[in-house]
């Protein structure tokens, strides 16, 4: 998915875990990855997100655990 579209559709900003440190959201997409400021997992809205569905992704907590690819192959 186009990165800009992903960021527009991303639900992270509504999420209880989200901390706004002016970084780009859509943490699930390639080249984004973990947040630099979100540390505590307090619920995740990714399972209801249109980006997740469209991309066929299956993880959660991309902000703290990394992109879909990172979570498929932990480093
Ligand atoms: S799946 Fe999660 S990280 Fe990815 S765009 Fe949706 S809400 Fe944001
Ligand atoms: S990746 Fe999940 S837990 Fe993190 S801010 Fe987005 S919806 Fe919330």
PDB file of C-alpha atoms and ligand atoms in Angstrom:
ATOM      1  CA  UNK A   1       0.000   0.000   0.000  1.00  0.00           C
ATOM      2  CA  UNK A   2       1.052   3.529  -0.699  1.00  0.00           C
ATOM      3  CA  UNK A   3       2.683   4.830   2.439  1.00  0.00           C
ATOM      4  CA  UNK A   4       0.785   8.115   2.509  1.00  0.00           C
ATOM      5  CA  UNK A   5      -2.561   6.288   2.197  1.00  0.00           C
ATOM      6  CA  UNK A   6      -1.543   3.946   4.989  1.00  0.00           C
ATOM      7  CA  UNK A   7      -0.736   6.849   7.273  1.00  0.00           C
ATOM      8  CA  UNK A   8      -4.112   8.475   6.484  1.00  0.00           C
ATOM      9  CA  UNK A   9      -6.057   5.291   7.274  1.00  0.00           C
ATOM     10  CA  UNK A  10      -3.988   4.199  10.275  1.00  0.00           C
ATOM     11  CA  UNK A  11      -5.920   4.015  13.581  1.00  0.00           C
ATOM     12  CA  UNK A  12      -2.894   4.495  15.833  1.00  0.00           C
ATOM     13  CA  UNK A  13      -3.788   8.082  16.709  1.00  0.00           C
ATOM     14  CA  UNK A  14      -7.038   6.843  18.313  1.00  0.00           C
ATOM     15  CA  UNK A  15      -5.309   4.098  20.237  1.00  0.00           C
ATOM     16  CA  UNK A  16      -4.820   4.063  24.048  1.00  0.00           C
ATOM     17  CA  UNK A  17      -1.215   2.986  23.566  1.00  0.00           C
ATOM     18  CA  UNK A  18      -0.400   5.839  21.206  1.00  0.00           C
ATOM     19  CA  UNK A  19       2.014   8.547  22.317  1.00  0.00           C
ATOM     20  CA  UNK A  20       2.338  11.506  19.985  1.00  0.00           C
ATOM     21  CA  UNK A  21       5.964  12.384  19.431  1.00  0.00           C
ATOM     22  CA  UNK A  22       5.392  13.779  15.954  1.00  0.00           C
ATOM     23  CA  UNK A  23       6.555  10.695  14.142  1.00  0.00           C
ATOM     24  CA  UNK A  24       4.827   9.036  11.185  1.00  0.00           C
ATOM     25  CA  UNK A  25       2.301   6.354  12.109  1.00  0.00           C
ATOM     26  CA  UNK A  26       1.401   3.181  10.162  1.00  0.00           C
ATOM     27  CA  UNK A  27       4.110   1.368  12.088  1.00  0.00           C
ATOM     28  CA  UNK A  28       3.171  -1.888  10.363  1.00  0.00           C
ATOM     29  CA  UNK A  29       4.442  -0.758   6.969  1.00  0.00           C
ATOM     30  CA  UNK A  30       7.957  -1.236   5.694  1.00  0.00           C
ATOM     31  CA  UNK A  31      10.434   1.556   6.449  1.00  0.00           C
ATOM     32  CA  UNK A  32       8.482   2.642   9.504  1.00  0.00           C
ATOM     33  CA  UNK A  33       8.925   0.134  12.266  1.00  0.00           C
ATOM     34  CA  UNK A  34       8.977   0.702  15.979  1.00  0.00           C
ATOM     35  CA  UNK A  35       8.066   3.971  17.554  1.00  0.00           C
ATOM     36  CA  UNK A  36      10.834   5.849  19.293  1.00  0.00           C
ATOM     37  CA  UNK A  37       8.519   7.032  22.079  1.00  0.00           C
ATOM     38  CA  UNK A  38       5.808   4.393  22.619  1.00  0.00           C
ATOM     39  CA  UNK A  39       7.009   1.999  25.294  1.00  0.00           C
ATOM     40  CA  UNK A  40       3.956   0.675  27.142  1.00  0.00           C
ATOM     41  CA  UNK A  41       1.410  -1.593  25.451  1.00  0.00           C
ATOM     42  CA  UNK A  42      -2.070  -0.545  26.569  1.00  0.00           C
ATOM     43  CA  UNK A  43      -4.315  -2.067  23.918  1.00  0.00           C
ATOM     44  CA  UNK A  44      -3.979  -2.114  20.130  1.00  0.00           C
ATOM     45  CA  UNK A  45      -6.474  -1.087  17.450  1.00  0.00           C
ATOM     46  CA  UNK A  46      -4.620  -2.769  14.598  1.00  0.00           C
ATOM     47  CA  UNK A  47      -7.033  -5.759  14.379  1.00  0.00           C
ATOM     48  CA  UNK A  48      -9.815  -3.359  13.280  1.00  0.00           C
ATOM     49  CA  UNK A  49      -7.696  -1.312  10.909  1.00  0.00           C
ATOM     50  CA  UNK A  50      -8.415  -1.162   7.159  1.00  0.00           C
ATOM     51  CA  UNK A  51      -4.671  -1.104   6.426  1.00  0.00           C
ATOM     52  CA  UNK A  52      -4.146  -4.387   8.280  1.00  0.00           C
ATOM     53  CA  UNK A  53      -7.009  -5.995   6.374  1.00  0.00           C
ATOM     54  CA  UNK A  54      -5.934  -4.679   2.993  1.00  0.00           C
ATOM     55  CA  UNK A  55      -2.324  -5.751   3.471  1.00  0.00           C
ATOM     56  CA  UNK A  56      -3.306  -9.158   4.868  1.00  0.00           C
ATOM     57  CA  UNK A  57      -1.209  -8.513   7.975  1.00  0.00           C
ATOM     58  CA  UNK A  58      -1.735 -10.604  11.081  1.00  0.00           C
ATOM     59  CA  UNK A  59       0.216  -9.108  13.965  1.00  0.00           C
ATOM     60  CA  UNK A  60      -0.470  -6.359  16.500  1.00  0.00           C
ATOM     61  CA  UNK A  61       1.555  -3.766  18.407  1.00  0.00           C
ATOM     62  CA  UNK A  62       3.607  -2.706  15.424  1.00  0.00           C
ATOM     63  CA  UNK A  63       4.618   0.427  17.330  1.00  0.00           C
ATOM     64  CA  UNK A  64       6.453  -1.559  20.000  1.00  0.00           C
ATOM     65  CA  UNK A  65       7.271  -4.788  18.154  1.00  0.00           C
ATOM     66  CA  UNK A  66       8.163  -3.591  14.660  1.00  0.00           C
ATOM     67  CA  UNK A  67       6.778  -3.945  11.133  1.00  0.00           C
ATOM     68  CA  UNK A  68       4.991  -7.018   9.808  1.00  0.00           C
ATOM     69  CA  UNK A  69       8.294  -8.181   8.299  1.00  0.00           C
ATOM     70  CA  UNK A  70      10.159  -7.637  11.582  1.00  0.00           C
ATOM     71  CA  UNK A  71       7.593  -9.708  13.450  1.00  0.00           C
ATOM     72  CA  UNK A  72       7.665 -12.480  10.820  1.00  0.00           C
ATOM     73  CA  UNK A  73      11.426 -12.786  11.208  1.00  0.00           C
ATOM     74  CA  UNK A  74      12.497 -11.442  14.598  1.00  0.00           C
ATOM     75  CA  UNK A  75      16.004 -10.097  14.676  1.00  0.00           C
TER      76      UNK A  75
HETATM   77  S1  LIG B   1      -2.409  -1.889  11.257  1.00  0.00           S
HETATM   78 FE1  LIG B   1      -1.948  -0.684  13.092  1.00  0.00          FE
HETATM   79  S2  LIG B   1       0.023   0.311  12.654  1.00  0.00           S
HETATM   80 FE2  LIG B   1      -0.798  -0.436  10.734  1.00  0.00          FE
HETATM   81  S3  LIG B   1      -1.878   1.298   9.877  1.00  0.00           S
HETATM   82 FE3  LIG B   1      -3.371   0.095  11.028  1.00  0.00          FE
HETATM   83  S4  LIG B   1      -3.468   0.948  13.076  1.00  0.00           S
HETATM   84 FE4  LIG B   1      -1.612   1.726  12.074  1.00  0.00          FE
HETATM   85  S1  LIG B   2       0.459  -0.149  16.499  1.00  0.00           S
HETATM   86 FE1  LIG B   2      -1.343  -0.853  17.639  1.00  0.00          FE
HETATM   87  S2  LIG B   2      -0.758  -0.441  19.789  1.00  0.00           S
HETATM   88 FE2  LIG B   2       0.599   0.764  18.517  1.00  0.00          FE
HETATM   89  S3  LIG B   2      -0.398   2.776  18.409  1.00  0.00           S
HETATM   90 FE3  LIG B   2      -0.991   1.564  16.591  1.00  0.00          FE
HETATM   91  S4  LIG B   2      -2.941   0.651  17.131  1.00  0.00           S
HETATM   92 FE4  LIG B   2      -1.951   1.299  19.014  1.00  0.00          FE
END
